[in-house]
Amino acid sequence: MFSHLSTEIHLTFAAIAALLLLANAILVLRRRSVPDRDDTELSLRVRTWWIIVASFAAVLAVSRTTAVVFFAFTSFLAFKEFLSLIPTRRADHRVLFWAYLAIPLQYLWVGTAWFGMFIIFIPVYMFIWLPTRMVLIGETKGFLRAIGTVQWGLMTTVFSLSHAAMLLFIQPGGSARVAAVWADESAKASGGAALLVFLVLLTQFNDVAQFCWGKTVGKRKVIPKVSPGKTVGGLIGGVASTVALAGLVGPWLTFLDLPRSLIAGLIIGVSGFAGDVSISALKRDLGVKDSGSTLPGHGGVLDRVDSLTYTAPLFFHFIYYCYG
Amino acid sequence: MTDVLRHLYFLLIVRPVILVVIGLNVRRSNLLPDQGPAVVVANHNSHLDTMVLMTLFGMRRLKDVHPVAAADHFLRNRLMAWFSTKIIGIIPLEREIKGVRRDPLAGICQALDEGKILILFPEGSRGAPEIREAFKTGIAHIAKRHPEVPFTPVFMHGLGRSLPKGEGILVPFFCDVFIGQAIGWTGKKDSFMQAIADAMSALEAEKEIPRWETS
């Protein structure tokens, strides 16, 4: 069952598991040293990390289609969370139904590797059909806001996230701009899966790195009105850590060479920050702390995939440009 | 036989739809009554409300949980009556009684005597989605006759968006379910109704809710 994944992917998951064990060990030590400190949130967060990592590894191990379905379900949860947060018009009940229908369709294009349809279905067909359906209802009051919010939600939670799943189908083309560098012959069978693991690992690592650097260094705030915890020092430290890890992991895990790995790390570091603060801005606008409560310790699914909604399409198109 | 069908219906259809398609944010599910006699009073937005509350009780308590529902609506033909009473397990309530012929609360009182957990929507009907209306005083009459029975207030939000009255298509939205401390009979109708209304308002105020635009 695991045979189609490369040794490097197996080792990466083993390393992540080791890191999580370390986190658990630190939590235990903290509880021993300062018994009355409240680490509930943190230990919940680590426990949820275990579940996320285990599910991700399991669906990758089963089959590519399973992984696509997993991402489709993630998109569904994130989109549902988004719609539950924002004000919607009562009249748009059926419009929202159509918007939900875009999820299975978009992931059908992914699952069948129909790149042409995958890339235009939401930004062209859905973006024409949804306002048309909305117009047919005949309610013009609040039209712009209603269609704007639904389309932005669909774009981030479905279109963007589906790029992560589409990575599974990437094979370096014959006339690629950059030659693919394979660690070994066996890695060729799971080149796409390695890219997906690389993207998700670095995006989540970037979140953690930004948080840790923000806590320890830097005074000047980047955007205090949106996210008071984000400092210039934290941003630079976070991006630098992500670039460093990308340079370390990329050439070994994926078919990217060192320069491409570093650029990918830079793209993920910067856009991950942008995705994170965009969802922060949305939540601040609506006056909520978390987007939901699906993932204990993390908040909602949207809170966890916010960075990924920005890193996935940018990383995908960078790869597609270099190797497609 | 119908018990098995009821079990399967909730296990295979209701629970997956409520937990996966809709999704619940539940606060303090431990405050729900563990055994009857008990009454849960909730605001009413959608046919999904009953299904959500019954899901909250889990499969273990399913056999004791019965929603109170309008007889004129849910018993309007034989198929509907069979489904409502045998599968959903409703206790029919005669809403419109012209003159005083029968005791409209008889079914409810009997169920409480049998130790059931009842689900009541004291707003009377689903009304406009996501707009809470004042509770009708029927629950005070029940509480007066059964002063030992706890009334647990539950505030729900989101289901009226998912499946509002008059819509046949379910559109998923996460649903919030906030459960409050049980309230017993206070000795007076007015103070009992006030206590319930205050509890519901406090639960509603727990979260900033994106208001539905009326259009």
Coordinates of C-alpha atoms in Angstrom, one line a residue:
Chain A
M1 CA 0.0 0.0 0.0
F2 CA 2.8 2.4 0.8
S3 CA 5.0 1.2 -2.0
H4 CA 4.0 3.9 -4.4
L5 CA 5.4 6.6 -2.1
S6 CA 9.1 7.3 -2.2
T7 CA 11.5 6.6 0.7
E8 CA 12.0 10.3 1.0
I9 CA 8.3 10.9 1.6
H10 CA 8.3 8.1 4.2
L11 CA 11.3 9.7 6.0
T12 CA 9.6 13.1 5.9
F13 CA 6.6 11.8 7.7
A14 CA 8.8 10.0 10.2
A15 CA 10.6 13.3 10.8
I16 CA 7.3 15.1 11.3
A17 CA 6.2 12.4 13.8
A18 CA 9.5 12.8 15.6
L19 CA 8.9 16.6 15.9
L20 CA 5.4 16.0 17.2
L21 CA 6.8 13.6 19.8
L22 CA 9.3 16.2 20.8
A23 CA 6.4 18.7 21.2
N24 CA 4.6 16.2 23.4
A25 CA 7.8 15.7 25.5
I26 CA 8.2 19.4 25.9
L27 CA 4.6 19.7 27.1
V28 CA 5.1 17.0 29.6
L29 CA 8.3 18.7 30.9
R30 CA 6.6 22.0 31.1
R31 CA 3.8 20.5 33.2
R32 CA 6.4 19.0 35.5
S33 CA 8.3 22.2 36.0
V34 CA 5.4 24.6 36.3
P35 CA 2.4 22.5 37.3
D36 CA -0.2 25.3 37.4
R37 CA 0.6 26.7 34.0
D38 CA -2.4 26.2 31.6
D39 CA -1.2 24.4 28.5
T40 CA -4.7 23.0 27.6
E41 CA -4.8 25.0 24.3
L42 CA -1.3 24.0 23.3
S43 CA -1.7 20.3 24.1
L44 CA -5.1 20.3 22.2
R45 CA -3.2 21.9 19.3
V46 CA -0.5 19.3 19.3
R47 CA -3.1 16.5 19.6
T48 CA -5.0 17.9 16.6
W49 CA -1.7 18.1 14.7
W50 CA -1.2 14.4 15.2
I51 CA -4.7 13.8 13.7
I52 CA -4.0 16.1 10.8
V53 CA -0.6 14.5 10.0
A54 CA -1.9 11.0 10.4
S55 CA -4.9 11.6 8.1
F56 CA -2.8 13.3 5.5
A57 CA -0.2 10.4 5.5
A58 CA -3.0 7.8 5.4
V59 CA -4.9 9.3 2.5
L60 CA -1.6 9.8 0.5
A61 CA -0.7 6.2 1.3
V62 CA -4.0 4.8 0.1
S63 CA -4.2 6.3 -3.4
R64 CA -4.0 9.5 -5.3
T65 CA -7.8 9.6 -5.7
T66 CA -8.2 9.3 -1.9
A67 CA -6.0 12.3 -1.4
V68 CA -8.0 14.3 -4.0
V69 CA -11.3 13.4 -2.1
F70 CA -9.5 14.4 1.2
F71 CA -8.7 17.8 -0.3
A72 CA -12.3 18.1 -1.7
F73 CA -13.6 17.5 1.8
T74 CA -11.2 20.1 3.3
S75 CA -12.4 22.6 0.7
F76 CA -16.0 21.8 1.6
L77 CA -15.4 22.4 5.3
A78 CA -13.4 25.6 4.7
F79 CA -16.1 27.0 2.3
K80 CA -18.9 26.0 4.7
E81 CA -17.0 27.8 7.5
F82 CA -16.5 30.9 5.3
L83 CA -20.2 31.0 4.4
S84 CA -21.2 30.4 8.0
L85 CA -19.1 33.4 9.1
I86 CA -20.2 36.0 6.6
P87 CA -23.6 37.6 6.2
T88 CA -25.5 36.1 3.3
R89 CA -28.8 37.1 1.7
R90 CA -31.8 34.9 2.3
A91 CA -32.6 35.3 -1.4
D92 CA -29.4 33.6 -2.4
H93 CA -30.2 30.2 -1.0
R94 CA -30.1 28.5 -4.4
V95 CA -27.1 30.5 -5.5
L96 CA -25.1 29.1 -2.6
F97 CA -26.3 25.6 -3.5
W98 CA -24.7 26.1 -7.0
A99 CA -21.5 27.4 -5.3
Y100 CA -21.3 24.2 -3.2
L101 CA -21.8 22.2 -6.4
A102 CA -18.6 23.7 -7.7
I103 CA -16.6 21.7 -5.2
P104 CA -17.2 18.2 -6.5
L105 CA -16.9 19.4 -10.0
Q106 CA -13.6 21.3 -9.4
Y107 CA -12.1 18.2 -7.8
L108 CA -13.5 16.0 -10.6
W109 CA -11.3 18.0 -13.0
V110 CA -8.4 17.5 -10.5
G111 CA -9.0 13.8 -10.2
T112 CA -9.2 13.3 -14.0
A113 CA -6.1 15.6 -14.4
W114 CA -8.1 17.8 -16.8
F115 CA -5.8 20.8 -16.5
G116 CA -7.6 23.1 -19.0
M117 CA -11.0 22.8 -17.2
F118 CA -9.4 22.9 -13.7
I119 CA -7.8 26.2 -14.4
I120 CA -10.8 28.0 -15.8
F121 CA -13.9 26.3 -14.3
I122 CA -14.2 28.6 -11.3
P123 CA -12.8 31.9 -12.5
V124 CA -14.6 31.7 -15.8
Y125 CA -17.7 29.5 -15.7
M126 CA -18.7 29.8 -12.0
F127 CA -17.9 33.5 -12.0
I128 CA -20.3 33.9 -14.9
W129 CA -23.0 31.4 -13.8
L130 CA -23.2 32.5 -10.2
P131 CA -24.0 36.2 -10.8
T132 CA -26.4 35.1 -13.6
R133 CA -28.3 32.9 -11.2
M134 CA -28.3 35.7 -8.7
V135 CA -29.7 38.1 -11.2
L136 CA -32.4 35.7 -12.2
I137 CA -33.7 35.9 -8.6
G138 CA -34.3 39.5 -9.3
E139 CA -32.9 41.0 -6.0
T140 CA -30.5 43.9 -6.7
K141 CA -30.1 45.2 -3.1
G142 CA -26.7 44.0 -1.8
F143 CA -26.0 42.3 -5.1
L144 CA -22.3 43.4 -5.4
R145 CA -21.5 42.4 -1.8
A146 CA -23.3 39.1 -2.1
I147 CA -21.6 38.0 -5.3
G148 CA -18.2 39.4 -4.2
T149 CA -18.2 37.5 -1.0
V150 CA -19.3 34.2 -2.5
Q151 CA -16.8 34.4 -5.3
W152 CA -13.9 35.3 -3.0
G153 CA -14.8 32.4 -0.8
L154 CA -15.0 30.0 -3.7
M155 CA -11.7 31.4 -5.1
T156 CA -9.7 30.9 -1.8
T157 CA -11.3 27.8 -0.3
V158 CA -12.0 25.8 -3.5
F159 CA -10.0 27.1 -6.4
S160 CA -6.8 27.8 -4.5
L161 CA -6.9 24.7 -2.3
S162 CA -7.5 22.5 -5.3
H163 CA -4.1 23.5 -6.6
A164 CA -2.6 21.6 -3.7
A165 CA -4.3 18.4 -4.9
M166 CA -3.5 19.1 -8.5
L167 CA 0.2 18.9 -7.6
L168 CA -0.3 15.2 -7.3
F169 CA -0.6 15.0 -11.1
I170 CA 2.5 17.0 -12.0
Q171 CA 5.0 15.2 -14.1
P172 CA 8.0 17.1 -15.4
G173 CA 7.4 17.6 -19.2
G174 CA 9.9 16.7 -21.9
S175 CA 10.5 20.3 -22.8
A176 CA 10.7 21.7 -19.3
R177 CA 12.5 25.0 -18.8
V178 CA 14.5 23.4 -15.9
A179 CA 15.6 19.9 -15.8
A180 CA 14.1 17.8 -13.1
V181 CA 16.7 16.3 -10.7
W182 CA 15.6 13.0 -9.2
A183 CA 17.1 11.7 -6.0
D184 CA 16.7 8.2 -7.3
E185 CA 14.8 6.2 -9.9
S186 CA 12.1 5.1 -7.5
A187 CA 11.1 8.7 -6.6
K188 CA 9.8 9.3 -10.1
A189 CA 6.6 7.4 -9.4
S190 CA 5.6 9.8 -6.6
G191 CA 7.1 13.1 -7.9
G192 CA 3.7 14.8 -7.5
A193 CA 3.0 13.5 -4.0
A194 CA 6.5 14.7 -3.0
L195 CA 5.7 18.2 -4.2
L196 CA 2.4 18.2 -2.2
V197 CA 4.2 17.0 1.0
F198 CA 6.8 19.7 0.4
L199 CA 4.1 22.4 0.0
V200 CA 2.1 21.4 3.0
L201 CA 5.1 20.9 5.2
L202 CA 6.7 24.2 4.4
T203 CA 3.4 26.2 4.6
Q204 CA 2.7 24.8 8.0
F205 CA 6.3 25.2 9.1
N206 CA 6.2 28.8 7.9
D207 CA 3.1 29.4 10.1
V208 CA 4.9 28.0 13.2
A209 CA 8.2 29.8 12.4
Q210 CA 6.4 33.2 11.9
F211 CA 4.6 32.6 15.2
C212 CA 7.8 31.7 17.1
W213 CA 10.0 34.4 15.6
G214 CA 7.2 36.9 16.2
K215 CA 7.1 35.9 19.9
T216 CA 10.9 36.2 20.4
V217 CA 12.2 39.0 18.2
G218 CA 11.1 42.2 16.7
K219 CA 9.2 45.2 18.0
R220 CA 8.0 47.0 14.9
K221 CA 4.6 45.7 14.0
V222 CA 3.9 44.9 10.3
I223 CA 0.1 45.5 10.3
P224 CA -1.0 46.2 13.9
K225 CA -4.6 46.9 12.9
V226 CA -5.0 43.4 11.4
S227 CA -2.7 41.2 13.4
P228 CA -0.9 42.8 16.4
G229 CA 1.3 39.7 17.0
K230 CA 3.0 40.0 13.6
T231 CA 6.3 41.9 13.8
V232 CA 8.9 42.8 11.1
G233 CA 11.5 40.7 12.9
G234 CA 9.0 37.8 13.0
L235 CA 8.2 38.1 9.4
I236 CA 11.9 38.2 8.3
G237 CA 12.9 35.4 10.7
G238 CA 9.9 33.3 9.6
V239 CA 10.6 33.7 5.9
A240 CA 14.3 33.1 6.4
S241 CA 13.6 29.8 8.3
T242 CA 11.2 28.7 5.6
V243 CA 13.7 29.4 2.8
A244 CA 16.4 27.6 4.8
L245 CA 14.2 24.5 5.3
A246 CA 13.2 24.6 1.7
G247 CA 16.8 24.5 0.6
L248 CA 17.5 21.7 3.0
V249 CA 14.5 19.5 2.1
G250 CA 13.6 20.5 -1.5
P251 CA 16.5 18.9 -3.5
W252 CA 16.3 15.7 -1.4
L253 CA 12.5 15.2 -1.2
T254 CA 11.4 16.7 -4.6
F255 CA 12.8 16.9 -8.1
L256 CA 13.6 20.6 -7.6
D257 CA 17.2 21.7 -7.7
L258 CA 18.7 23.9 -5.0
P259 CA 17.9 27.4 -6.6
R260 CA 14.4 26.4 -7.4
S261 CA 13.9 25.0 -3.8
L262 CA 15.1 28.3 -2.3
I263 CA 12.8 30.3 -4.6
A264 CA 9.9 28.0 -3.7
G265 CA 10.7 28.6 0.0
L266 CA 10.6 32.4 -0.5
I267 CA 7.3 32.1 -2.4
I268 CA 5.8 30.0 0.4
G269 CA 7.2 32.1 3.2
V270 CA 5.9 35.5 1.9
S271 CA 2.6 34.3 0.4
G272 CA 1.9 32.1 3.5
F273 CA 2.1 35.3 5.6
A274 CA -0.2 37.1 3.2
G275 CA -2.8 34.3 3.3
D276 CA -2.6 34.2 7.1
V277 CA -3.2 37.9 7.6
S278 CA -6.0 38.0 4.9
I279 CA -8.1 35.6 6.9
S280 CA -7.1 37.5 10.1
A281 CA -8.5 40.7 8.4
L282 CA -11.7 38.8 7.5
K283 CA -12.2 37.6 11.0
R284 CA -11.4 41.0 12.5
D285 CA -13.9 42.6 10.1
L286 CA -16.6 40.2 11.3
G287 CA -15.5 40.4 15.0
V288 CA -14.7 36.8 15.6
K289 CA -11.6 35.1 17.0
D290 CA -11.7 31.8 15.3
S291 CA -13.4 30.8 12.0
G292 CA -14.9 27.7 13.7
S293 CA -14.3 25.0 16.2
T294 CA -13.7 21.9 14.0
L295 CA -10.0 21.5 14.9
P296 CA -9.6 21.8 18.7
G297 CA -6.7 24.1 19.6
H298 CA -6.5 25.5 16.1
G299 CA -10.0 26.9 15.7
G300 CA -11.7 26.1 12.4
V301 CA -10.4 24.5 9.2
L302 CA -10.2 27.9 7.6
D303 CA -7.8 29.0 10.4
R304 CA -5.5 26.0 9.5
V305 CA -5.6 26.3 5.7
D306 CA -5.5 30.1 5.5
S307 CA -1.9 30.2 4.4
L308 CA -2.3 27.3 2.1
T309 CA -5.0 29.1 0.1
Y310 CA -2.2 31.5 -0.9
T311 CA 0.8 29.3 -1.1
A312 CA -0.9 26.4 -3.1
P313 CA -1.7 28.3 -6.3
L314 CA 1.6 30.3 -6.3
F315 CA 3.7 27.2 -5.7
F316 CA 1.8 25.3 -8.3
H317 CA 2.2 27.9 -11.0
F318 CA 5.9 28.3 -10.2
I319 CA 6.4 24.5 -10.6
Y320 CA 4.2 24.5 -13.7
Y321 CA 6.2 27.3 -15.3
C322 CA 9.6 25.7 -14.6
Y323 CA 8.8 22.0 -15.2
G324 CA 5.4 21.9 -17.0
Chain B
M1 CA -39.4 -3.7 13.8
T2 CA -40.1 0.0 13.8
D3 CA -37.6 0.4 16.6
V4 CA -34.9 -1.1 14.3
L5 CA -36.0 1.2 11.4
R6 CA -35.9 4.2 13.8
H7 CA -32.4 3.2 14.9
L8 CA -31.1 2.8 11.4
Y9 CA -32.7 6.0 10.2
F10 CA -30.9 8.0 12.8
L11 CA -27.7 6.1 12.5
L12 CA -27.4 6.0 8.7
I13 CA -29.2 9.1 7.6
V14 CA -29.8 11.7 10.3
R15 CA -26.4 11.5 12.0
P16 CA -24.3 11.7 8.8
V17 CA -26.3 14.6 7.5
I18 CA -26.2 16.5 10.7
L19 CA -22.6 15.8 11.7
V20 CA -20.9 15.8 8.3
V21 CA -23.0 17.9 5.9
I22 CA -24.1 20.5 8.4
G23 CA -21.5 20.3 11.2
L24 CA -22.2 21.4 14.8
N25 CA -20.4 23.8 17.1
V26 CA -21.8 22.6 20.4
R27 CA -21.2 24.4 23.7
R28 CA -21.8 22.5 27.0
S29 CA -23.4 19.3 25.7
N30 CA -22.9 18.0 29.3
L31 CA -25.8 20.1 30.4
L32 CA -28.3 18.1 28.4
P33 CA -30.4 15.8 30.6
D34 CA -29.0 12.4 30.9
Q35 CA -32.3 10.8 31.7
G36 CA -36.0 11.7 31.8
P37 CA -38.3 13.0 32.8
A38 CA -36.9 16.1 31.3
V39 CA -37.8 18.8 28.8
V40 CA -35.5 20.5 26.3
V41 CA -36.9 23.9 25.1
A42 CA -35.3 25.3 21.9
N43 CA -35.9 28.0 19.4
H44 CA -37.3 26.8 16.1
N45 CA -36.0 27.7 12.6
S46 CA -36.1 24.6 10.5
H47 CA -37.1 21.0 10.3
L48 CA -33.4 20.3 10.9
D49 CA -33.8 21.5 14.5
T50 CA -35.4 18.3 15.8
M51 CA -32.7 16.2 14.0
V52 CA -29.9 18.2 15.5
L53 CA -31.2 17.9 19.0
M54 CA -31.9 14.2 18.7
T55 CA -28.3 13.8 17.3
L56 CA -26.9 15.6 20.4
F57 CA -28.5 13.0 22.6
G58 CA -26.6 10.2 20.8
M59 CA -27.8 6.8 19.9
R60 CA -27.7 5.6 23.5
R61 CA -30.5 7.9 24.7
L62 CA -32.4 7.9 21.4
K63 CA -35.1 5.6 22.7
D64 CA -36.1 8.0 25.4
V65 CA -36.1 11.2 23.3
H66 CA -39.3 12.4 21.7
P67 CA -40.0 15.7 20.0
V68 CA -43.4 17.3 20.6
A69 CA -44.9 18.3 17.2
A70 CA -48.1 19.7 15.9
A71 CA -50.7 16.9 15.2
D72 CA -52.4 18.9 12.4
H73 CA -49.2 19.0 10.4
F74 CA -47.4 15.8 11.2
L75 CA -50.4 13.4 11.3
R76 CA -52.0 14.8 8.1
N77 CA -52.0 11.5 6.3
R78 CA -51.3 7.9 7.2
L79 CA -47.8 7.6 5.8
M80 CA -46.7 10.9 7.4
A81 CA -48.4 9.8 10.7
W82 CA -46.5 6.5 10.7
F83 CA -43.2 8.2 9.9
S84 CA -43.7 10.9 12.5
T85 CA -44.8 8.7 15.4
K86 CA -42.8 5.5 14.7
I87 CA -39.6 6.7 13.1
I88 CA -39.1 10.2 14.4
G89 CA -41.0 9.3 17.6
I90 CA -43.1 12.5 17.9
I91 CA -45.6 13.1 20.6
P92 CA -48.5 14.8 18.8
L93 CA -49.8 18.0 20.1
E94 CA -53.3 19.3 19.2
R95 CA -52.5 22.9 18.5
E96 CA -55.9 24.3 17.7
I97 CA -58.6 23.1 20.0
K98 CA -61.9 24.8 19.5
G99 CA -63.7 24.9 22.8
V100 CA -62.5 22.7 25.7
R101 CA -63.0 19.2 24.7
R102 CA -59.8 17.5 25.6
D103 CA -56.6 18.2 27.6
P104 CA -54.1 19.3 24.9
L105 CA -51.2 18.5 27.2
A106 CA -52.3 15.0 28.1
G107 CA -49.8 13.3 25.7
I108 CA -46.9 15.4 27.0
C109 CA -47.8 14.7 30.7
Q110 CA -48.1 11.0 30.0
A111 CA -44.7 10.9 28.3
L112 CA -43.1 12.7 31.2
D113 CA -44.8 10.3 33.6
E114 CA -43.1 7.5 31.6
G115 CA -39.7 9.2 32.1
K116 CA -39.2 10.4 28.5
I117 CA -37.0 13.3 27.5
L118 CA -39.2 15.7 25.5
I119 CA -38.0 18.3 22.9
L120 CA -40.3 21.3 22.7
F121 CA -40.3 24.3 20.4
P122 CA -42.3 26.8 22.4
E123 CA -42.3 29.4 19.6
G124 CA -45.2 27.4 18.2
S125 CA -44.0 27.2 14.6
R126 CA -40.8 27.7 12.6
G127 CA -41.8 31.2 11.7
A128 CA -39.3 33.5 9.8
P129 CA -35.9 31.8 9.8
E130 CA -33.3 32.9 12.3
I131 CA -35.6 35.3 14.1
R132 CA -36.5 34.2 17.6
E133 CA -40.0 34.8 18.7
A134 CA -41.4 34.9 22.3
F135 CA -42.1 31.5 23.8
K136 CA -45.8 30.6 24.2
T137 CA -46.9 29.9 27.8
G138 CA -47.8 26.2 27.2
I139 CA -44.5 25.2 28.8
A140 CA -45.5 27.0 32.0
H141 CA -48.6 24.8 32.3
I142 CA -46.4 21.7 31.8
A143 CA -43.9 22.9 34.4
K144 CA -46.7 23.6 36.9
R145 CA -48.1 20.1 36.5
H146 CA -44.6 18.6 36.7
P147 CA -42.6 20.8 39.1
E148 CA -39.9 18.2 39.4
V149 CA -39.0 18.2 35.7
P150 CA -36.0 20.3 34.6
F151 CA -36.4 22.5 31.5
T152 CA -33.1 22.8 29.6
P153 CA -32.9 25.8 27.3
V154 CA -31.1 25.4 24.0
F155 CA -30.3 28.1 21.5
M156 CA -29.6 27.1 17.9
H157 CA -28.4 29.2 15.0
G158 CA -27.6 28.4 11.4
L159 CA -30.2 25.8 10.6
G160 CA -32.7 28.4 9.3
R161 CA -30.0 29.3 6.8
S162 CA -29.4 25.7 5.9
L163 CA -33.0 24.7 5.3
P164 CA -35.4 27.6 5.9
K165 CA -39.2 27.2 5.8
G166 CA -40.5 26.8 2.3
E167 CA -37.1 25.6 0.8
G168 CA -36.6 22.1 -0.3
I169 CA -32.9 22.3 -0.9
L170 CA -30.4 21.9 1.9
V171 CA -27.5 24.3 1.8
P172 CA -24.8 23.5 4.4
F173 CA -23.9 26.0 7.1
F174 CA -22.2 25.2 10.4
C175 CA -24.8 25.2 13.2
D176 CA -24.2 26.7 16.6
V177 CA -25.9 24.9 19.5
F178 CA -25.6 26.6 22.9
I179 CA -27.0 24.8 25.9
G180 CA -27.9 26.5 29.2
Q181 CA -28.5 25.4 32.8
A182 CA -31.7 23.6 33.4
I183 CA -34.6 25.7 35.0
G184 CA -37.2 24.2 37.3
W185 CA -40.7 25.4 38.0
T186 CA -40.5 28.7 39.9
G187 CA -43.9 28.6 41.4
K188 CA -45.4 31.3 39.2
K189 CA -46.1 31.3 35.5
D190 CA -44.7 34.8 34.9
S191 CA -41.4 34.3 36.7
F192 CA -41.0 30.9 35.0
M193 CA -41.5 32.3 31.5
Q194 CA -39.2 35.2 32.4
A195 CA -36.4 32.8 33.6
I196 CA -36.6 30.8 30.4
A197 CA -36.7 33.9 28.2
D198 CA -33.7 35.4 30.0
A199 CA -31.8 32.1 29.7
M200 CA -32.5 32.0 25.9
S201 CA -31.4 35.6 25.5
A202 CA -28.2 35.0 27.4
L203 CA -27.4 32.0 25.2
E204 CA -28.2 34.0 22.0
A205 CA -25.9 36.8 23.2
E206 CA -22.9 34.4 23.5
K207 CA -21.9 34.8 19.9
E208 CA -21.8 37.6 17.4
I209 CA -24.1 36.2 14.7
P210 CA -23.9 37.4 11.1
R211 CA -27.4 38.7 10.7
W212 CA -29.4 37.6 7.7
E213 CA -30.1 40.4 5.4
T214 CA -33.8 40.6 5.0
S215 CA -33.8 40.7 1.2

